[in-house]
Amino acid sequence: MKIRVFGMGCSKCNETYENVKKAVEESKIDAEIVKITDIKKISEWVLMAPAVAFDEDIIFEGTMPSVNDLKKELEDYLKSN
């Protein structure tokens, strides 16, 4: 599984990245976490940052998800795929 975190480096974007790392660790999921900070690459995927994508699916956009929100979405995503 590949998780992309989109953000230019603001505090909300950085906290989203940290929340993703923690959610993956707590969920014991084998995932590659990639931080996308290039504005051109971000704009190819989303309109608002921070944003999080699981594989090719945008899960959160323009919001900073909590660790618990991320864990729930990870669980749901893995069950459906």
mmCIF file of N, CA and C in Angstrom:
data_model
loop_
_atom_site.group_PDB
_atom_site.id
_atom_site.type_symbol
_atom_site.label_atom_id
_atom_site.label_comp_id
_atom_site.label_asym_id
_atom_site.label_seq_id
_atom_site.Cartn_x
_atom_site.Cartn_y
_atom_site.Cartn_z
ATOM 1 N N MET A 1 0.847 -1.175 0.000
ATOM 2 C CA MET A 1 0.000 0.000 0.000
ATOM 3 C C MET A 1 0.890 1.236 0.000
ATOM 4 N N LYS A 2 0.484 2.225 -0.780
ATOM 5 C CA LYS A 2 1.210 3.486 -0.835
ATOM 6 C C LYS A 2 0.289 4.589 -0.334
ATOM 7 N N ILE A 3 0.774 5.343 0.644
ATOM 8 C CA ILE A 3 0.019 6.463 1.192
ATOM 9 C C ILE A 3 0.760 7.740 0.847
ATOM 10 N N ARG A 4 0.050 8.650 0.191
ATOM 11 C CA ARG A 4 0.636 9.945 -0.157
ATOM 12 C C ARG A 4 0.028 11.015 0.738
ATOM 13 N N VAL A 5 0.896 11.872 1.268
ATOM 14 C CA VAL A 5 0.456 13.008 2.065
ATOM 15 C C VAL A 5 0.871 14.256 1.297
ATOM 16 N N PHE A 6 -0.125 15.076 0.952
ATOM 17 C CA PHE A 6 0.112 16.262 0.142
ATOM 18 C C PHE A 6 0.104 17.505 1.018
ATOM 19 N N GLY A 7 1.148 18.324 0.902
ATOM 20 C CA GLY A 7 1.219 19.575 1.647
ATOM 21 C C GLY A 7 2.531 20.274 1.411
ATOM 22 N N MET A 8 2.493 21.592 1.483
ATOM 23 C CA MET A 8 3.665 22.400 1.166
ATOM 24 C C MET A 8 4.576 22.635 2.369
ATOM 25 N N GLY A 9 4.184 22.169 3.541
ATOM 26 C CA GLY A 9 5.057 22.324 4.699
ATOM 27 C C GLY A 9 4.473 23.171 5.808
ATOM 28 N N CYS A 10 3.186 23.541 5.700
ATOM 29 C CA CYS A 10 2.559 24.303 6.784
ATOM 30 C C CYS A 10 2.395 23.389 8.006
ATOM 31 N N SER A 11 2.046 23.959 9.123
ATOM 32 C CA SER A 11 1.932 23.166 10.352
ATOM 33 C C SER A 11 0.852 22.092 10.226
ATOM 34 N N LYS A 12 -0.274 22.386 9.575
ATOM 35 C CA LYS A 12 -1.333 21.389 9.406
ATOM 36 C C LYS A 12 -0.869 20.247 8.503
ATOM 37 N N CYS A 13 -0.110 20.585 7.477
ATOM 38 C CA CYS A 13 0.407 19.554 6.566
ATOM 39 C C CYS A 13 1.410 18.658 7.280
ATOM 40 N N ASN A 14 2.281 19.267 8.054
ATOM 41 C CA ASN A 14 3.273 18.490 8.801
ATOM 42 C C ASN A 14 2.600 17.602 9.851
ATOM 43 N N GLU A 15 1.591 18.132 10.519
ATOM 44 C CA GLU A 15 0.887 17.339 11.529
ATOM 45 C C GLU A 15 0.119 16.186 10.873
ATOM 46 N N THR A 16 -0.441 16.432 9.689
ATOM 47 C CA THR A 16 -1.123 15.362 8.960
ATOM 48 C C THR A 16 -0.149 14.240 8.653
ATOM 49 N N TYR A 17 1.046 14.586 8.198
ATOM 50 C CA TYR A 17 2.071 13.579 7.900
ATOM 51 C C TYR A 17 2.410 12.767 9.149
ATOM 52 N N GLU A 18 2.594 13.444 10.268
ATOM 53 C CA GLU A 18 2.908 12.750 11.521
ATOM 54 C C GLU A 18 1.745 11.856 11.957
ATOM 55 N N ASN A 19 0.516 12.329 11.770
ATOM 56 C CA ASN A 19 -0.656 11.524 12.121
ATOM 57 C C ASN A 19 -0.734 10.272 11.250
ATOM 58 N N VAL A 20 -0.410 10.405 9.974
ATOM 59 C CA VAL A 20 -0.408 9.244 9.075
ATOM 60 C C VAL A 20 0.625 8.221 9.556
ATOM 61 N N LYS A 21 1.825 8.685 9.864
ATOM 62 C CA LYS A 21 2.867 7.764 10.343
ATOM 63 C C LYS A 21 2.409 7.030 11.600
ATOM 64 N N LYS A 22 1.805 7.751 12.524
ATOM 65 C CA LYS A 22 1.359 7.152 13.772
ATOM 66 C C LYS A 22 0.217 6.159 13.528
ATOM 67 N N ALA A 23 -0.720 6.514 12.671
ATOM 68 C CA ALA A 23 -1.851 5.627 12.379
ATOM 69 C C ALA A 23 -1.378 4.331 11.723
ATOM 70 N N VAL A 24 -0.435 4.432 10.820
ATOM 71 C CA VAL A 24 0.112 3.242 10.151
ATOM 72 C C VAL A 24 0.828 2.358 11.169
ATOM 73 N N GLU A 25 1.624 2.991 12.019
ATOM 74 C CA GLU A 25 2.360 2.244 13.041
ATOM 75 C C GLU A 25 1.405 1.543 14.014
ATOM 76 N N GLU A 26 0.410 2.269 14.502
ATOM 77 C CA GLU A 26 -0.535 1.694 15.467
ATOM 78 C C GLU A 26 -1.396 0.598 14.833
ATOM 79 N N SER A 27 -1.663 0.730 13.545
ATOM 80 C CA SER A 27 -2.488 -0.255 12.849
ATOM 81 C C SER A 27 -1.678 -1.453 12.359
ATOM 82 N N LYS A 28 -0.369 -1.345 12.493
ATOM 83 C CA LYS A 28 0.541 -2.418 12.055
ATOM 84 C C LYS A 28 0.323 -2.780 10.583
ATOM 85 N N ILE A 29 0.243 -1.729 9.770
ATOM 86 C CA ILE A 29 0.036 -1.894 8.329
ATOM 87 C C ILE A 29 1.375 -1.711 7.623
ATOM 88 N N ASP A 30 1.604 -2.538 6.626
ATOM 89 C CA ASP A 30 2.798 -2.394 5.799
ATOM 90 C C ASP A 30 2.472 -1.386 4.694
ATOM 91 N N ALA A 31 2.979 -0.168 4.848
ATOM 92 C CA ALA A 31 2.663 0.882 3.884
ATOM 93 C C ALA A 31 3.886 1.755 3.644
ATOM 94 N N GLU A 32 4.006 2.206 2.407
ATOM 95 C CA GLU A 32 5.015 3.201 2.051
ATOM 96 C C GLU A 32 4.338 4.564 2.172
ATOM 97 N N ILE A 33 4.925 5.441 2.976
ATOM 98 C CA ILE A 33 4.364 6.780 3.162
ATOM 99 C C ILE A 33 5.244 7.772 2.419
ATOM 100 N N VAL A 34 4.617 8.530 1.523
ATOM 101 C CA VAL A 34 5.344 9.490 0.699
ATOM 102 C C VAL A 34 4.788 10.881 0.966
ATOM 103 N N LYS A 35 5.670 11.817 1.232
ATOM 104 C CA LYS A 35 5.273 13.202 1.463
ATOM 105 C C LYS A 35 5.487 13.977 0.163
ATOM 106 N N ILE A 36 4.417 14.553 -0.372
ATOM 107 C CA ILE A 36 4.471 15.310 -1.622
ATOM 108 C C ILE A 36 4.405 16.794 -1.276
ATOM 109 N N THR A 37 5.482 17.526 -1.562
ATOM 110 C CA THR A 37 5.528 18.948 -1.233
ATOM 111 C C THR A 37 5.619 19.849 -2.469
ATOM 112 N N ASP A 38 5.847 19.276 -3.621
ATOM 113 C CA ASP A 38 5.956 20.050 -4.855
ATOM 114 C C ASP A 38 4.562 20.511 -5.299
ATOM 115 N N ILE A 39 4.377 21.819 -5.436
ATOM 116 C CA ILE A 39 3.062 22.387 -5.752
ATOM 117 C C ILE A 39 2.504 21.835 -7.057
ATOM 118 N N LYS A 40 3.357 21.611 -8.031
ATOM 119 C CA LYS A 40 2.893 21.085 -9.313
ATOM 120 C C LYS A 40 2.344 19.661 -9.154
ATOM 121 N N LYS A 41 3.055 18.839 -8.391
ATOM 122 C CA LYS A 41 2.589 17.467 -8.153
ATOM 123 C C LYS A 41 1.324 17.455 -7.293
ATOM 124 N N ILE A 42 1.272 18.353 -6.309
ATOM 125 C CA ILE A 42 0.078 18.441 -5.465
ATOM 126 C C ILE A 42 -1.132 18.778 -6.325
ATOM 127 N N SER A 43 -0.969 19.772 -7.206
ATOM 128 C CA SER A 43 -2.105 20.223 -8.025
ATOM 129 C C SER A 43 -2.555 19.177 -9.038
ATOM 130 N N GLU A 44 -1.715 18.197 -9.331
ATOM 131 C CA GLU A 44 -2.131 17.103 -10.212
ATOM 132 C C GLU A 44 -3.111 16.162 -9.506
ATOM 133 N N TRP A 45 -3.093 16.176 -8.188
ATOM 134 C CA TRP A 45 -3.919 15.257 -7.407
ATOM 135 C C TRP A 45 -5.110 15.936 -6.727
ATOM 136 N N VAL A 46 -4.861 17.085 -6.080
ATOM 137 C CA VAL A 46 -5.881 17.703 -5.223
ATOM 138 C C VAL A 46 -5.937 19.211 -5.425
ATOM 139 N N LEU A 47 -7.039 19.802 -4.953
ATOM 140 C CA LEU A 47 -7.189 21.251 -5.002
ATOM 141 C C LEU A 47 -6.779 21.916 -3.693
ATOM 142 N N MET A 48 -6.916 21.176 -2.590
ATOM 143 C CA MET A 48 -6.606 21.754 -1.277
ATOM 144 C C MET A 48 -5.740 20.814 -0.456
ATOM 145 N N ALA A 49 -4.761 21.382 0.218
ATOM 146 C CA ALA A 49 -3.903 20.630 1.132
ATOM 147 C C ALA A 49 -4.250 21.064 2.555
ATOM 148 N N PRO A 50 -3.976 20.250 3.541
ATOM 149 C CA PRO A 50 -3.395 18.922 3.423
ATOM 150 C C PRO A 50 -4.387 17.934 2.820
ATOM 151 N N ALA A 51 -3.817 16.881 2.252
ATOM 152 C CA ALA A 51 -4.623 15.821 1.665
ATOM 153 C C ALA A 51 -3.887 14.501 1.833
ATOM 154 N N VAL A 52 -4.663 13.428 1.816
ATOM 155 C CA VAL A 52 -4.102 12.088 1.990
ATOM 156 C C VAL A 52 -4.735 11.165 0.950
ATOM 157 N N ALA A 53 -3.893 10.385 0.274
ATOM 158 C CA ALA A 53 -4.373 9.391 -0.681
ATOM 159 C C ALA A 53 -3.873 8.015 -0.269
ATOM 160 N N PHE A 54 -4.757 7.036 -0.351
ATOM 161 C CA PHE A 54 -4.385 5.633 -0.175
ATOM 162 C C PHE A 54 -4.320 5.050 -1.580
ATOM 163 N N ASP A 55 -3.160 4.586 -1.954
ATOM 164 C CA ASP A 55 -2.916 4.117 -3.316
ATOM 165 C C ASP A 55 -3.325 5.227 -4.287
ATOM 166 N N GLU A 56 -4.359 5.029 -5.082
ATOM 167 C CA GLU A 56 -4.772 6.043 -6.066
ATOM 168 C C GLU A 56 -6.020 6.810 -5.639
ATOM 169 N N ASP A 57 -6.517 6.563 -4.433
ATOM 170 C CA ASP A 57 -7.769 7.158 -3.972
ATOM 171 C C ASP A 57 -7.529 8.280 -2.971
ATOM 172 N N ILE A 58 -8.096 9.463 -3.256
ATOM 173 C CA ILE A 58 -8.020 10.572 -2.311
ATOM 174 C C ILE A 58 -9.011 10.281 -1.182
ATOM 175 N N ILE A 59 -8.514 10.262 0.049
ATOM 176 C CA ILE A 59 -9.344 9.937 1.204
ATOM 177 C C ILE A 59 -9.698 11.195 1.993
ATOM 178 N N PHE A 60 -8.740 12.083 2.169
ATOM 179 C CA PHE A 60 -8.955 13.355 2.861
ATOM 180 C C PHE A 60 -8.405 14.473 1.981
ATOM 181 N N GLU A 61 -9.119 15.589 1.932
ATOM 182 C CA GLU A 61 -8.633 16.746 1.172
ATOM 183 C C GLU A 61 -9.077 18.024 1.878
ATOM 184 N N GLY A 62 -8.114 18.910 2.123
ATOM 185 C CA GLY A 62 -8.417 20.192 2.740
ATOM 186 C C GLY A 62 -8.737 20.101 4.216
ATOM 187 N N THR A 63 -8.356 18.993 4.828
ATOM 188 C CA THR A 63 -8.612 18.795 6.251
ATOM 189 C C THR A 63 -7.456 18.034 6.882
ATOM 190 N N MET A 64 -7.289 18.219 8.180
ATOM 191 C CA MET A 64 -6.228 17.533 8.905
ATOM 192 C C MET A 64 -6.854 16.390 9.701
ATOM 193 N N PRO A 65 -6.769 15.160 9.190
ATOM 194 C CA PRO A 65 -7.398 14.039 9.891
ATOM 195 C C PRO A 65 -6.645 13.661 11.164
ATOM 196 N N SER A 66 -7.410 13.236 12.158
ATOM 197 C CA SER A 66 -6.801 12.756 13.400
ATOM 198 C C SER A 66 -6.239 11.353 13.176
ATOM 199 N N VAL A 67 -5.456 10.898 14.120
ATOM 200 C CA VAL A 67 -4.920 9.538 14.057
ATOM 201 C C VAL A 67 -6.074 8.535 14.023
ATOM 202 N N ASN A 68 -7.091 8.752 14.848
ATOM 203 C CA ASN A 68 -8.231 7.830 14.882
ATOM 204 C C ASN A 68 -9.008 7.842 13.575
ATOM 205 N N ASP A 69 -9.202 9.022 12.967
ATOM 206 C CA ASP A 69 -9.869 9.103 11.666
ATOM 207 C C ASP A 69 -9.084 8.309 10.623
ATOM 208 N N LEU A 70 -7.783 8.469 10.639
ATOM 209 C CA LEU A 70 -6.929 7.761 9.683
ATOM 210 C C LEU A 70 -6.983 6.257 9.897
ATOM 211 N N LYS A 71 -6.941 5.828 11.143
ATOM 212 C CA LYS A 71 -6.997 4.389 11.432
ATOM 213 C C LYS A 71 -8.318 3.783 10.947
ATOM 214 N N LYS A 72 -9.423 4.496 11.164
ATOM 215 C CA LYS A 72 -10.725 4.006 10.712
ATOM 216 C C LYS A 72 -10.750 3.906 9.188
ATOM 217 N N GLU A 73 -10.273 4.945 8.507
ATOM 218 C CA GLU A 73 -10.274 4.933 7.040
ATOM 219 C C GLU A 73 -9.336 3.851 6.491
ATOM 220 N N LEU A 74 -8.195 3.671 7.143
ATOM 221 C CA LEU A 74 -7.279 2.602 6.725
ATOM 222 C C LEU A 74 -7.951 1.243 6.838
ATOM 223 N N GLU A 75 -8.610 1.010 7.973
ATOM 224 C CA GLU A 75 -9.294 -0.265 8.186
ATOM 225 C C GLU A 75 -10.371 -0.481 7.118
ATOM 226 N N ASP A 76 -11.197 0.534 6.880
ATOM 227 C CA ASP A 76 -12.264 0.447 5.874
ATOM 228 C C ASP A 76 -11.688 0.227 4.480
ATOM 229 N N TYR A 77 -10.623 0.938 4.181
ATOM 230 C CA TYR A 77 -10.007 0.833 2.852
ATOM 231 C C TYR A 77 -9.447 -0.567 2.627
ATOM 232 N N LEU A 78 -8.761 -1.097 3.623
ATOM 233 C CA LEU A 78 -8.175 -2.436 3.479
ATOM 234 C C LEU A 78 -9.245 -3.522 3.377
ATOM 235 N N LYS A 79 -10.362 -3.340 4.066
ATOM 236 C CA LYS A 79 -11.451 -4.313 3.963
ATOM 237 C C LYS A 79 -12.080 -4.305 2.574
ATOM 238 N N SER A 80 -12.157 -3.126 1.971
ATOM 239 C CA SER A 80 -12.830 -3.019 0.673
ATOM 240 C C SER A 80 -11.928 -3.360 -0.509
ATOM 241 N N ASN A 81 -10.628 -3.495 -0.255
ATOM 242 C CA ASN A 81 -9.707 -3.776 -1.372
ATOM 243 C C ASN A 81 -9.055 -5.122 -1.240
#
